[in-house]
Amino acid sequence: MTVVHAGFGTAAVDYEAGWDLQRRTHARRADDEIGDTVLLLEHTPVYTAGKRTEPLDRPLGDPGAPVVEVDRGGKITWHGPGQLTGYPILRLPDPVDVVAYVRLLERMMMDVCAEFGLATTTVEGRSGLWVRGVPDRKIGSIGIRVSRGVTMHGFMLNCENDLSWFDRIVACGIRDVGSTSLSAELGRPVTVAEVVPLVERHLGALLGADEVLHRTTAQLAIQNA
């Protein structure tokens, strides 16, 4: 499994540029030119609206960030600084089981949170990862697409991001819950940099990867040239 660090912090990735990188990587994986690849990054602030987004889920007026229509499943959500976004570009085994893949991503995020001492759970009928309470609080989201047996899009895990961005939308189309982050739940800053190696380790283990190789976007560009 190859992990590409596509951009963090001051090098956060514009969504359209990240989506283009996904598409190019997906095409090469689907053609078996490369092996399974995971893109890890932070985005500059953006709302992405999945195929099931309803008009009332969207922000009113100027939300302070662009709204991009995307081809993944799910509804609208936010990406931005302080949130780790991951795009696994993986060939799923036959027969393709999308639900099992979503459960694997949920398990990975749950294992990562557990390393920080935070108990999380899944909720039947609602994808993603949750902290139980009144209301329940969503800490990790999943939205995927599978084409030619290979995955696109993926997961996001809130680390130390500004949660007020979620107040401007009905995140994931769910109205009776809140949003949270590792930092908010633990009462201390938990940076994306702290979370990245744990995501790599747990995702690699769940995928049965024998080895995890690292690349940056610049190295990937040279490899693709």
Tab-separated table of C-alpha atoms in Angstrom, residues 5-222:
chain	number	residue	atom	x	y	z
A	5	HIS	CA	1.005	12.886	1.691
A	6	ALA	CA	-0.674	15.301	-0.685
A	7	GLY	CA	-0.553	18.465	1.457
A	8	PHE	CA	-1.078	19.624	5.045
A	9	GLY	CA	-1.139	22.924	6.924
A	10	THR	CA	0.076	25.799	4.779
A	11	ALA	CA	0.204	23.337	1.857
A	12	ALA	CA	-3.465	22.345	2.250
A	13	VAL	CA	-4.965	21.149	-1.027
A	14	ASP	CA	-7.633	22.982	-3.041
A	15	TYR	CA	-10.558	20.583	-3.479
A	16	GLU	CA	-10.623	20.663	-7.277
A	17	ALA	CA	-6.870	19.924	-7.395
A	18	GLY	CA	-7.347	17.045	-4.960
A	19	TRP	CA	-10.245	15.663	-6.970
A	20	ASP	CA	-8.133	15.780	-10.127
A	21	LEU	CA	-5.361	13.884	-8.305
A	22	GLN	CA	-7.933	11.306	-7.216
A	23	ARG	CA	-9.204	10.808	-10.762
A	24	ARG	CA	-5.712	10.391	-12.205
A	25	THR	CA	-4.708	7.979	-9.454
A	26	HIS	CA	-7.973	6.044	-9.834
A	27	ALA	CA	-7.466	5.647	-13.580
A	28	ARG	CA	-3.961	4.245	-13.075
A	29	ARG	CA	-5.147	1.855	-10.331
A	30	ALA	CA	-8.087	0.672	-12.454
A	31	ASP	CA	-5.633	-0.054	-15.286
A	32	ASP	CA	-3.372	-1.915	-12.804
A	33	GLU	CA	-0.490	0.462	-13.520
A	34	ILE	CA	-0.070	1.058	-9.763
A	35	GLY	CA	-1.040	-0.733	-6.566
A	36	ASP	CA	-3.455	0.356	-3.875
A	37	THR	CA	-2.827	3.998	-2.985
A	38	VAL	CA	-4.130	6.216	-0.172
A	39	LEU	CA	-4.107	10.005	-0.503
A	40	LEU	CA	-3.931	11.797	2.859
A	41	LEU	CA	-4.341	15.578	3.099
A	42	GLU	CA	-6.031	18.639	4.493
A	43	HIS	CA	-8.222	20.717	2.216
A	44	THR	CA	-8.657	24.447	2.064
A	45	PRO	CA	-12.233	25.196	3.276
A	46	VAL	CA	-14.888	23.688	0.996
A	47	TYR	CA	-18.368	22.186	1.133
A	48	THR	CA	-18.878	19.084	-1.001
A	49	ALA	CA	-22.385	18.016	-1.959
A	50	GLY	CA	-22.856	14.320	-2.682
A	51	LYS	CA	-25.483	12.913	-5.025
A	52	ARG	CA	-28.207	12.673	-2.350
A	53	THR	CA	-27.917	16.265	-1.084
A	54	GLU	CA	-31.317	17.930	-0.632
A	55	PRO	CA	-31.936	21.670	-1.185
A	56	LEU	CA	-32.649	22.243	2.529
A	57	ASP	CA	-29.308	20.665	3.473
A	58	ARG	CA	-27.380	23.400	1.699
A	59	PRO	CA	-26.082	26.630	3.265
A	60	LEU	CA	-28.147	29.798	3.068
A	61	GLY	CA	-26.456	32.868	1.643
A	62	ASP	CA	-22.673	33.031	1.449
A	63	PRO	CA	-21.232	30.169	3.533
A	64	GLY	CA	-17.669	31.527	3.308
A	65	ALA	CA	-16.412	28.600	1.232
A	66	PRO	CA	-17.262	27.156	-2.206
A	67	VAL	CA	-19.864	24.415	-2.603
A	68	VAL	CA	-18.669	21.715	-5.020
A	69	GLU	CA	-20.984	19.092	-6.533
A	70	VAL	CA	-19.280	15.683	-6.377
A	71	ASP	CA	-19.981	12.171	-7.662
A	72	ARG	CA	-19.700	10.323	-4.351
A	73	GLY	CA	-22.559	8.916	-2.342
A	74	GLY	CA	-23.956	10.723	0.670
A	75	LYS	CA	-24.987	14.318	1.202
A	76	ILE	CA	-23.267	17.612	1.989
A	77	THR	CA	-20.316	18.014	4.318
A	78	TRP	CA	-17.374	20.325	4.964
A	79	HIS	CA	-13.618	19.817	4.552
A	80	GLY	CA	-10.913	22.136	5.766
A	81	PRO	CA	-7.918	22.844	7.992
A	82	GLY	CA	-7.588	20.721	11.114
A	83	GLN	CA	-9.502	17.842	9.555
A	84	LEU	CA	-7.744	14.792	8.117
A	85	THR	CA	-9.210	13.699	4.799
A	86	GLY	CA	-8.289	10.352	3.272
A	87	TYR	CA	-8.937	9.052	-0.224
A	88	PRO	CA	-8.158	5.327	-0.464
A	89	ILE	CA	-7.827	4.301	-4.121
A	90	LEU	CA	-8.191	0.539	-3.692
A	91	ARG	CA	-9.233	-2.410	-5.813
A	92	LEU	CA	-11.978	-4.212	-3.891
A	93	PRO	CA	-12.096	-8.016	-4.019
A	94	ASP	CA	-14.781	-9.758	-6.081
A	95	PRO	CA	-17.641	-9.801	-5.469
A	96	VAL	CA	-17.488	-6.090	-4.597
A	97	ASP	CA	-19.029	-5.460	-1.162
A	98	VAL	CA	-19.412	-1.716	-0.665
A	99	VAL	CA	-21.022	-2.056	2.764
A	100	ALA	CA	-18.111	-4.142	4.047
A	101	TYR	CA	-15.691	-1.480	2.786
A	102	VAL	CA	-17.613	1.285	4.606
A	103	ARG	CA	-17.542	-0.824	7.794
A	104	LEU	CA	-13.760	-1.207	7.372
A	105	LEU	CA	-13.281	2.580	7.215
A	106	GLU	CA	-15.484	3.018	10.272
A	107	ARG	CA	-13.445	0.388	12.133
A	108	MET	CA	-10.210	2.135	11.205
A	109	MET	CA	-11.401	5.505	12.545
A	110	MET	CA	-12.753	3.848	15.689
A	111	ASP	CA	-9.380	2.196	16.339
A	112	VAL	CA	-7.601	5.529	15.840
A	113	CYS	CA	-9.895	7.309	18.303
A	114	ALA	CA	-9.429	4.490	20.818
A	115	GLU	CA	-5.668	5.119	20.804
A	116	PHE	CA	-6.417	8.602	22.138
A	117	GLY	CA	-8.701	7.138	24.800
A	118	LEU	CA	-11.924	8.229	23.090
A	119	ALA	CA	-14.765	5.719	22.857
A	120	THR	CA	-16.728	5.981	19.626
A	121	THR	CA	-19.437	3.932	17.992
A	122	THR	CA	-21.338	3.343	14.797
A	123	VAL	CA	-25.067	4.007	14.554
A	124	GLU	CA	-27.347	1.695	12.605
A	125	GLY	CA	-28.650	3.375	9.490
A	126	ARG	CA	-26.078	6.178	9.684
A	127	SER	CA	-22.608	5.812	8.205
A	128	GLY	CA	-19.601	7.349	9.854
A	129	LEU	CA	-18.332	7.468	13.412
A	130	TRP	CA	-20.110	8.875	16.444
A	131	VAL	CA	-19.641	9.929	20.055
A	132	ARG	CA	-22.787	9.062	21.983
A	133	GLY	CA	-24.535	11.728	24.026
A	134	VAL	CA	-27.359	14.252	23.922
A	135	PRO	CA	-27.178	14.929	21.094
A	136	ASP	CA	-25.022	12.292	19.409
A	137	ARG	CA	-21.970	13.944	17.852
A	138	LYS	CA	-20.387	12.964	14.560
A	139	ILE	CA	-16.589	12.863	14.553
A	140	GLY	CA	-15.888	11.008	11.292
A	141	SER	CA	-17.681	10.807	7.958
A	142	ILE	CA	-17.543	8.512	4.946
A	143	GLY	CA	-18.611	9.101	1.352
A	144	ILE	CA	-17.357	6.819	-1.409
A	145	ARG	CA	-17.700	5.863	-5.039
A	146	VAL	CA	-16.669	2.586	-6.674
A	147	SER	CA	-15.894	2.520	-10.401
A	148	ARG	CA	-14.287	-0.372	-12.305
A	149	GLY	CA	-13.974	-2.148	-8.965
A	150	VAL	CA	-11.762	0.625	-7.533
A	151	THR	CA	-12.731	3.043	-4.767
A	152	MET	CA	-12.675	6.847	-4.792
A	153	HIS	CA	-13.406	9.558	-2.222
A	154	GLY	CA	-13.265	8.174	1.320
A	155	PHE	CA	-13.265	9.425	4.886
A	156	MET	CA	-12.679	12.491	7.020
A	157	LEU	CA	-11.793	12.617	10.703
A	158	ASN	CA	-12.201	15.820	12.687
A	159	CYS	CA	-9.007	16.551	14.620
A	160	GLU	CA	-8.798	20.213	15.641
A	161	ASN	CA	-10.957	21.950	13.047
A	162	ASP	CA	-13.370	24.848	13.565
A	163	LEU	CA	-16.710	23.097	14.077
A	164	SER	CA	-18.755	26.219	13.319
A	165	TRP	CA	-18.423	25.446	9.602
A	166	PHE	CA	-20.876	22.584	10.116
A	167	ASP	CA	-23.471	24.971	11.597
A	168	ARG	CA	-24.071	26.470	8.139
A	169	ILE	CA	-25.336	23.202	6.619
A	170	VAL	CA	-27.317	20.126	7.587
A	171	ALA	CA	-24.198	17.963	7.682
A	172	CYS	CA	-24.749	14.616	5.966
A	173	GLY	CA	-28.481	15.449	5.882
A	174	ILE	CA	-28.948	14.565	9.578
A	175	ARG	CA	-30.753	17.236	11.600
A	176	ASP	CA	-30.872	15.914	15.164
A	177	VAL	CA	-27.137	15.540	15.860
A	178	GLY	CA	-24.039	17.671	16.367
A	179	SER	CA	-20.462	17.633	15.112
A	180	THR	CA	-17.358	17.159	17.218
A	181	SER	CA	-13.609	16.593	16.991
A	182	LEU	CA	-10.877	14.762	18.845
A	183	SER	CA	-9.733	18.067	20.339
A	184	ALA	CA	-13.231	19.010	21.517
A	185	GLU	CA	-13.850	15.620	23.115
A	186	LEU	CA	-10.439	15.271	24.766
A	187	GLY	CA	-10.078	18.871	25.906
A	188	ARG	CA	-6.653	19.315	24.329
A	189	PRO	CA	-5.308	20.016	20.853
A	190	VAL	CA	-5.034	16.877	18.727
A	191	THR	CA	-3.329	17.763	15.474
A	192	VAL	CA	-3.646	16.185	12.062
A	193	ALA	CA	0.068	15.370	12.287
A	194	GLU	CA	-0.604	13.238	15.398
A	195	VAL	CA	-3.419	11.363	13.681
A	196	VAL	CA	-1.806	10.607	10.299
A	197	PRO	CA	0.545	7.784	11.425
A	198	LEU	CA	-2.242	6.086	13.371
A	199	VAL	CA	-4.547	6.157	10.346
A	200	GLU	CA	-1.781	4.683	8.195
A	201	ARG	CA	-1.082	1.894	10.674
A	202	HIS	CA	-4.683	0.890	11.329
A	203	LEU	CA	-5.786	1.156	7.703
A	204	GLY	CA	-2.803	-0.899	6.571
A	205	ALA	CA	-3.576	-3.567	9.174
A	206	LEU	CA	-7.249	-3.802	8.216
A	207	LEU	CA	-6.366	-4.027	4.523
A	208	GLY	CA	-3.750	-6.681	5.184
A	209	ALA	CA	-0.968	-4.564	3.677
A	210	ASP	CA	2.436	-6.242	3.927
A	211	GLU	CA	4.232	-2.911	3.623
A	212	VAL	CA	3.369	0.787	3.679
A	213	LEU	CA	5.343	2.979	1.275
A	214	HIS	CA	5.335	6.775	1.515
A	215	ARG	CA	5.269	9.357	-1.235
A	216	THR	CA	4.596	13.076	-1.489
A	217	THR	CA	2.589	14.667	-4.284
A	218	ALA	CA	5.845	15.813	-5.896
A	219	GLN	CA	7.227	12.268	-5.891
A	220	LEU	CA	3.951	10.964	-7.320
A	221	ALA	CA	4.136	13.519	-10.136
A	222	ILE	CA	7.638	12.342	-11.035
